Structure formats: C-alpha cells, structure tokens
mmCIF file of C-alpha atoms in Angstrom:
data_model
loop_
_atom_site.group_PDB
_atom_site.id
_atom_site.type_symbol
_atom_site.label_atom_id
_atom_site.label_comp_id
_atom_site.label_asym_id
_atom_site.label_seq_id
_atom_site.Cartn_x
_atom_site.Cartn_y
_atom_site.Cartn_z
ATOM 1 C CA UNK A 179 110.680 96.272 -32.327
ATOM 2 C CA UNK A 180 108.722 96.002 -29.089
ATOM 3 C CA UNK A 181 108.228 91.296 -30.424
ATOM 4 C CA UNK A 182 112.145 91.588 -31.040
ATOM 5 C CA UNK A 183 112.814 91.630 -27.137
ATOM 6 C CA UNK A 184 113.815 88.316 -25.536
ATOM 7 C CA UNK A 185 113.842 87.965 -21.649
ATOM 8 C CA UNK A 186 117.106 87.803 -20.170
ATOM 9 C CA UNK A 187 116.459 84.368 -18.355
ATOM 10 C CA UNK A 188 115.615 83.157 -22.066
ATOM 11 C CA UNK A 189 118.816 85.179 -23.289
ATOM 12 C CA UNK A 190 121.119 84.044 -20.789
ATOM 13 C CA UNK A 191 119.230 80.436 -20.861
ATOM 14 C CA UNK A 192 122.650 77.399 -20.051
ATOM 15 C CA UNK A 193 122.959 75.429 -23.942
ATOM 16 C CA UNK A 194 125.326 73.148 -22.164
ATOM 17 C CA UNK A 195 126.184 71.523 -19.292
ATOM 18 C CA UNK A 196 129.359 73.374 -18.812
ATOM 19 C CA UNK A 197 126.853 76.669 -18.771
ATOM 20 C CA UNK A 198 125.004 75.292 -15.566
ATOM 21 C CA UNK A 199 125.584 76.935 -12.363
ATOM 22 C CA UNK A 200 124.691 75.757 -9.086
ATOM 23 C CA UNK A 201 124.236 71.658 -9.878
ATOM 24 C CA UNK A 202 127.326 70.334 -10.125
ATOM 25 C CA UNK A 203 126.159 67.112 -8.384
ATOM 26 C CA UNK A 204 123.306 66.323 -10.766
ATOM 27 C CA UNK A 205 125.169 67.399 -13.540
ATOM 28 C CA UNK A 206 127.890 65.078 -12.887
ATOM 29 C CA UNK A 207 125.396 62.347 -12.574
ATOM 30 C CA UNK A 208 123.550 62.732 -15.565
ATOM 31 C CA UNK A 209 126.582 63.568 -17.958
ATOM 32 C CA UNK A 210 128.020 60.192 -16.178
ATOM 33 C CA UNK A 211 124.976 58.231 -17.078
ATOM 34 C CA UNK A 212 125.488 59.472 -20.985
ATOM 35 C CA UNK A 213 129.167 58.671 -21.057
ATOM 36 C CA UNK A 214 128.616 55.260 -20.013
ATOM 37 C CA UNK A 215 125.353 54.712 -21.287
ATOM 38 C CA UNK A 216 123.367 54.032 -18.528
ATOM 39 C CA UNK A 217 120.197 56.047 -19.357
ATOM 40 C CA UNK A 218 117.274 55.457 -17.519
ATOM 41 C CA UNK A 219 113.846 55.526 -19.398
ATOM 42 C CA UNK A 220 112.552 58.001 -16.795
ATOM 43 C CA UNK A 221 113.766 60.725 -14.815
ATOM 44 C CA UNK A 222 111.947 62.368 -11.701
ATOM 45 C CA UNK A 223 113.498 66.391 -11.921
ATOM 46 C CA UNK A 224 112.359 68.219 -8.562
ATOM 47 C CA UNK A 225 112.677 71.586 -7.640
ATOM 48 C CA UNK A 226 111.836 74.785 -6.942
ATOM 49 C CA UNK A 227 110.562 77.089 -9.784
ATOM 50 C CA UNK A 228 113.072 78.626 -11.804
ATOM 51 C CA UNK A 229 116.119 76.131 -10.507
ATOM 52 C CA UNK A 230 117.054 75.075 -14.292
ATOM 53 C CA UNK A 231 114.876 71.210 -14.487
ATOM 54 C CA UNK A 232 113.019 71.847 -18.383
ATOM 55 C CA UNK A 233 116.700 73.984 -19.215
ATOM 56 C CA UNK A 234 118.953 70.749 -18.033
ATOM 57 C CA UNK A 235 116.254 68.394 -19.492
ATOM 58 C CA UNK A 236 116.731 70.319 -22.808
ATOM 59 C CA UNK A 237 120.729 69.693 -22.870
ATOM 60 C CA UNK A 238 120.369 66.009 -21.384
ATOM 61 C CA UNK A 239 117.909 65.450 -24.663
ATOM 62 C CA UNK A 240 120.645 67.338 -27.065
ATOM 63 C CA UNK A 241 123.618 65.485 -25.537
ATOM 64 C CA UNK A 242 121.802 61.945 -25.737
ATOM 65 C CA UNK A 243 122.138 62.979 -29.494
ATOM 66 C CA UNK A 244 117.803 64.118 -29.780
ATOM 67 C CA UNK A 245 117.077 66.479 -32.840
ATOM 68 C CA UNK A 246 115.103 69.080 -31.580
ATOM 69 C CA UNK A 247 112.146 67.180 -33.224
ATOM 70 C CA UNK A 248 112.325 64.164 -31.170
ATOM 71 C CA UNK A 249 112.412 66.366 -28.105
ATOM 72 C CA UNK A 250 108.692 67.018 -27.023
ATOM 73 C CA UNK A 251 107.634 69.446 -24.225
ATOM 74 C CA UNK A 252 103.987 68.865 -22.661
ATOM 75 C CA UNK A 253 103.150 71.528 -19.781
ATOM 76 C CA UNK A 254 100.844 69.056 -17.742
ATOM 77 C CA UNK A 255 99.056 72.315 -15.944
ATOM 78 C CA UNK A 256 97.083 72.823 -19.193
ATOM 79 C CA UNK A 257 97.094 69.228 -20.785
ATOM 80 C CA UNK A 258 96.628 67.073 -17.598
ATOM 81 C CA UNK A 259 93.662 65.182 -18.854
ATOM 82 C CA UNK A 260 93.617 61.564 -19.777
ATOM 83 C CA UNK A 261 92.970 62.797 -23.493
ATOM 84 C CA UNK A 262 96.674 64.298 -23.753
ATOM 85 C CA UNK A 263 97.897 61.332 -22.017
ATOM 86 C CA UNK A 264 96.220 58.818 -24.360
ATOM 87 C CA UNK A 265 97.279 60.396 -27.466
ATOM 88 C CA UNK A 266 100.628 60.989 -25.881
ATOM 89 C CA UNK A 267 101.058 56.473 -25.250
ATOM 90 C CA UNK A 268 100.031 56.137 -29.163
ATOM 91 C CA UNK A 269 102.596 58.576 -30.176
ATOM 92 C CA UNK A 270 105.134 57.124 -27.795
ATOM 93 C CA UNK A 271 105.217 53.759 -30.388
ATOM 94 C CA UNK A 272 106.379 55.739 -33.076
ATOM 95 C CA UNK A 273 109.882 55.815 -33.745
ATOM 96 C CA UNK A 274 112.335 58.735 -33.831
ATOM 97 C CA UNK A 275 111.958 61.194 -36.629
ATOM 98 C CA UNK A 276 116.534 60.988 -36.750
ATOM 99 C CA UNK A 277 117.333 60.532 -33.587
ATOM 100 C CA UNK A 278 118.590 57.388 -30.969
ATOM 101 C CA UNK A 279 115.277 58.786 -28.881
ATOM 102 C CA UNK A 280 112.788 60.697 -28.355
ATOM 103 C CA UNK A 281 112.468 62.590 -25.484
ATOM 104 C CA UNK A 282 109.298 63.651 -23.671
ATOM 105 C CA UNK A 283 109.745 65.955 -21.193
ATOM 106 C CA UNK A 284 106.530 66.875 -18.797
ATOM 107 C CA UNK A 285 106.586 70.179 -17.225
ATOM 108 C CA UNK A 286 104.574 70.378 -13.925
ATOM 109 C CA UNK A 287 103.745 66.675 -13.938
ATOM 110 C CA UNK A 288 102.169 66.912 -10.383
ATOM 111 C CA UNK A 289 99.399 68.770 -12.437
ATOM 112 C CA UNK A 290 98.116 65.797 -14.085
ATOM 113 C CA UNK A 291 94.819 64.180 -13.270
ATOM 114 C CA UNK A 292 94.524 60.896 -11.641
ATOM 115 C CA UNK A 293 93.487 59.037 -14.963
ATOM 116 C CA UNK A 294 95.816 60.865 -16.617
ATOM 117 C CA UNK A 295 98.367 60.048 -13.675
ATOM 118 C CA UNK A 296 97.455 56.294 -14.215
ATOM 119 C CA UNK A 297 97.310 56.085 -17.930
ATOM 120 C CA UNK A 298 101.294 57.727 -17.978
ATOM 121 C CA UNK A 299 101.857 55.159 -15.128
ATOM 122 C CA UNK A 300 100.692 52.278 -17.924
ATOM 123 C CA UNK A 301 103.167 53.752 -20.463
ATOM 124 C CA UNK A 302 106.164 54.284 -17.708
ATOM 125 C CA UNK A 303 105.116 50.289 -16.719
ATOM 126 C CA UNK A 304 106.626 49.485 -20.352
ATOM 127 C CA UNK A 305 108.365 52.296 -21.883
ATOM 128 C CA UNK A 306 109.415 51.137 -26.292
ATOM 129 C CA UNK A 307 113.155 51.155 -25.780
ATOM 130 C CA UNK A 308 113.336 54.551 -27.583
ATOM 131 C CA UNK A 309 111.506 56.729 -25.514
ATOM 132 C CA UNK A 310 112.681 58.804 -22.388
ATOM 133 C CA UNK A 311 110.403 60.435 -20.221
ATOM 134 C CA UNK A 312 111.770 63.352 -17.826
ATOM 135 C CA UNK A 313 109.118 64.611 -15.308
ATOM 136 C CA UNK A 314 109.290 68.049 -14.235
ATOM 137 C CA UNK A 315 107.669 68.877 -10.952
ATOM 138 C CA UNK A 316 108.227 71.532 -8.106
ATOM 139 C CA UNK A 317 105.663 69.303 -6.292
ATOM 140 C CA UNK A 318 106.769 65.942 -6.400
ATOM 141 C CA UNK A 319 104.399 65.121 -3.153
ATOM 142 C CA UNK A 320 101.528 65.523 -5.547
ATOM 143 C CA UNK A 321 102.929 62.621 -7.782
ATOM 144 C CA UNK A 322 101.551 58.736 -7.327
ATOM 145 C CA UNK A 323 104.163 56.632 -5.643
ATOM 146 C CA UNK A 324 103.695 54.491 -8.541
ATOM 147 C CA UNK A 325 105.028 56.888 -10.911
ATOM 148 C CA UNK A 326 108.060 58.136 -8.728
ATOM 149 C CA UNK A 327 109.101 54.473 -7.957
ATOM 150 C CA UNK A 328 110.006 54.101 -11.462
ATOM 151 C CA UNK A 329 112.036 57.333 -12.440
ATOM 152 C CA UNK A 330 115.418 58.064 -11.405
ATOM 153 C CA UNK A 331 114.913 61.009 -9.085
ATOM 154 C CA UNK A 332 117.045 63.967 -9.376
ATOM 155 C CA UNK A 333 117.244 66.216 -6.594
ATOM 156 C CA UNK A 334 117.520 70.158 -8.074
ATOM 157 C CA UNK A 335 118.726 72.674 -5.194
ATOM 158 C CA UNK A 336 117.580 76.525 -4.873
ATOM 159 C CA UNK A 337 120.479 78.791 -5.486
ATOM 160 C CA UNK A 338 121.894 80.204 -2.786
ATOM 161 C CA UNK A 339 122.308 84.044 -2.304
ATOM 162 C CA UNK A 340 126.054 83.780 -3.607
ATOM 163 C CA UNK A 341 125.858 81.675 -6.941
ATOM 164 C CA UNK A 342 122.685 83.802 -7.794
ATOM 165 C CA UNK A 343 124.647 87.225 -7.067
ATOM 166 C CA UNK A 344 127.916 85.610 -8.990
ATOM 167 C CA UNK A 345 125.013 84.714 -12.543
ATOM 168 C CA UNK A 346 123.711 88.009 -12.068
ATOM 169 C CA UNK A 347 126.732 90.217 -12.401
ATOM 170 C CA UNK A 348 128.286 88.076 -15.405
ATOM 171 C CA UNK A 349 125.111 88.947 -17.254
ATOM 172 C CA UNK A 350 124.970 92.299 -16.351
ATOM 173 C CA UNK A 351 128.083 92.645 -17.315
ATOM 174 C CA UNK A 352 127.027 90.875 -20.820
ATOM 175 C CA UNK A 353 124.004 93.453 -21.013
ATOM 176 C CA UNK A 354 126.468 96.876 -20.512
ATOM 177 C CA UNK A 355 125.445 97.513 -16.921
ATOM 178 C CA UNK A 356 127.671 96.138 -14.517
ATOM 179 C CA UNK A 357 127.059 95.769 -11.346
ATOM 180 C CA UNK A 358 128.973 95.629 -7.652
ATOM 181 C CA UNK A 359 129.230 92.657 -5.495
ATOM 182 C CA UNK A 360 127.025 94.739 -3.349
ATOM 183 C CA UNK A 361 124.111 95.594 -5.457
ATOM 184 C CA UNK A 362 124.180 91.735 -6.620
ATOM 185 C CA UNK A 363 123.637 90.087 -3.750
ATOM 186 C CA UNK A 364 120.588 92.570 -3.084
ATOM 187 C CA UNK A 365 119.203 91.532 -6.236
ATOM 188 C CA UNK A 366 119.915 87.999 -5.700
ATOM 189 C CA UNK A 367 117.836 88.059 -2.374
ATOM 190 C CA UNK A 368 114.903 89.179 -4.106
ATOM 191 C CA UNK A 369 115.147 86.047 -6.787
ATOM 192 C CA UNK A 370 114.076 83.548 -3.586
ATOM 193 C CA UNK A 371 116.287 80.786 -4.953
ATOM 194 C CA UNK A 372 115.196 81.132 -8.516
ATOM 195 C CA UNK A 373 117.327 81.989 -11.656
ATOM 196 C CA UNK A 374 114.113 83.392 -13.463
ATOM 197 C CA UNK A 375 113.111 85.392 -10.860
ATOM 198 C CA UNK A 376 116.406 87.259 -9.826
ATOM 199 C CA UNK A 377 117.368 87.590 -13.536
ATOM 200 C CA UNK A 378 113.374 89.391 -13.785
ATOM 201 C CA UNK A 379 114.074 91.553 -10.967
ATOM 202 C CA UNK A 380 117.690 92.508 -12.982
ATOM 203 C CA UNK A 381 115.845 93.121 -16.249
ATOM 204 C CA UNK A 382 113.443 95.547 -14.395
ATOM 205 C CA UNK A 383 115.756 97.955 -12.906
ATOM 206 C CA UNK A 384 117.978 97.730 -15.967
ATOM 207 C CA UNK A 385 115.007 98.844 -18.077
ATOM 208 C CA UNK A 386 113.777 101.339 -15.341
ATOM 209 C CA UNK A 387 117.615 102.980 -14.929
ATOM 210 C CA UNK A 388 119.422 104.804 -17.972
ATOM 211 C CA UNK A 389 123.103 105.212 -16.279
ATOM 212 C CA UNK A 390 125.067 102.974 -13.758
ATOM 213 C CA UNK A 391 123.256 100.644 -11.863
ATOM 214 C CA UNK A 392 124.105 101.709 -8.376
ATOM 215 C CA UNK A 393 123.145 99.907 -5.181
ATOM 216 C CA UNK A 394 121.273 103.418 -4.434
ATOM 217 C CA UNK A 395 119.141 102.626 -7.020
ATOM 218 C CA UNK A 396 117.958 99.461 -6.942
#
C-alpha cells in the first residue's frame, strides 16, 4: 500500500488555470498570449521554490494544445552538461509527435554549465518554429544575460500568509480534517511562501494526528 500514497502537493497539484491561486497577473498574461496567439518561443519563469513555475508550465503546454508527449521536462541540476544540451538542439529539429509544439520545459536552468548555457543560447538564437522553451529558475541571477534577453520573463510571487492559509484549509477540508482559520494561518507561516512546503508541513501533522486537527496540536 505504503507506493499507493501520493503527496498532497502532487494530489492537490492546479490541472488548469482556473485551479491557480495566487498569480492572477501572470495567469492573465499567459492565457492572453494563447487566446490571441502571441506565443513567444521562450519564456523566463522566476520564483521562489514551490510558487507553481513547472505546474503553470505544464497547463500553458496542455492549453497550447501539447500531448503530453511533446511536453519534455529536463531538471538542469542533474543534466547541466553540454552533452544534454547537444542532444537536446538535435532533438529540437524534430517535429511534434501530434501536437502544434513541443514544449521543453527546463527546471532549475540557472544550474546549467556555461557550455551548456551557451550551446541552449545557440538553439534560443534560432528556435524551429515548433518548439517552445520555458526556463524554470528560482535563480535567475545565475542565468547569462544572453539567455534572459531572449525569453519573455514572467515574474512568479511567494504566497502570502493569507492565500497559503485559504489553499490549505480547502484541502484539508478535501482530505477529512478540517481545519480553523486559526490553525491555517500557523501552518501557512511555516510554508515560507511555498505551496509545497506548507502543504508538507499539513501532510505531517495530518499523518501524525488521528482526531481533529486543533490549533493545540499543531
């Protein structure tokens, strides 16, 4: 049973830009660009950890019409070499598998090497029409110039101690533990202004407490 068990933040993960809390700005932006199809070839996405980038760059790829095979995910922090990036500008010539696009999105792209920096730079110089790249990065001071000059930059905020409390009830709610206003917004302070982290800390003292959640308790 024990491999059955799926982390709330997974659980609870937004499938849709209606589901997003917290980035109604960037939302609004990015839905805009689809609607009147104005999509750049590459997007910047900084933030802090846990603020929702790979989970919005996920529905952008869906709701550009991407099949989940045209949708690739590279965590730079363990392929940042110039190898990854060299096999990753052959495979960006290929066409879609069925989709408009395909979608590369690079988690932690301030990881990457400087070769590997420059060789992504070469591809971002002259991206094939079908390809979108969306770099991830809670470090976007790490990042070349040269490679943020040429992606839209979108600007992801930290939750504040409200909207965190507010996500954290509804799914405690959804998990048959409710929880006061109270006992939220202690939680929530102990997420620092991450989604993943404050919905951790909830899954903890769910596990650890067999009757009401009180604010006693946690």
């Amino acid at each position: 049973m024990h491999n059955q068990h799926l982390a709330l933040y997974r659980k609870y993960r937004p499938q849709t830009f209606s589901d997003v809390v917290g980035q109604t700005n960037l939302v609004d932006l990015l839905q805009a660009s689809i609607t009147q199809k104005k999509i750049s070839h590459a997007y910047l996405f900084c933030g802090g950890r846990g603020t929702g980038k790979t989970t919005v760059a996920r529905i952008f790829a869906r709701d550009i019409g991407c099949n989940p095979e045209d949708i690739i995910e590279i965590d730079a922090a363990s392929n940042r070499g110039i190898d990854e990036i060299r096999e990753l500008r052959e495979a960006v010539r290929t066409a879609p598998f069925s989709s408009p696009y395909k979608v590369y999105i690079v988690d932690e792209a301030h990881m990457l090497t400087k070769d590997a920096a420059n060789a992504l730079l070469k591809t971002l110089e002259e991206p094939p029409s079908h390809v979108i790249f969306i770099l991830a990065t809670t470090d976007p001071e790490k990042l070349p110039q040269t490679i943020v000059s040429r992606c839209q930059k979108i600007i992801f905020h930290a939750p504040d101690i409200e909207t965190l409390a507010k996500r954290l009830s509804y799914v405690a709610e959804k998990e048959g533990k409710p929880i006061d206003e109270k006992t939220a917004n202690l939680i929530a302070s102990h997420g620092k202004g991450s989604y993943r982290d404050a919905l951790g800390v909830l899954e903890q003292i769910i596990t650890a407490s067999d009757q009401v959640v009180t604010f006693e308790f946690v």
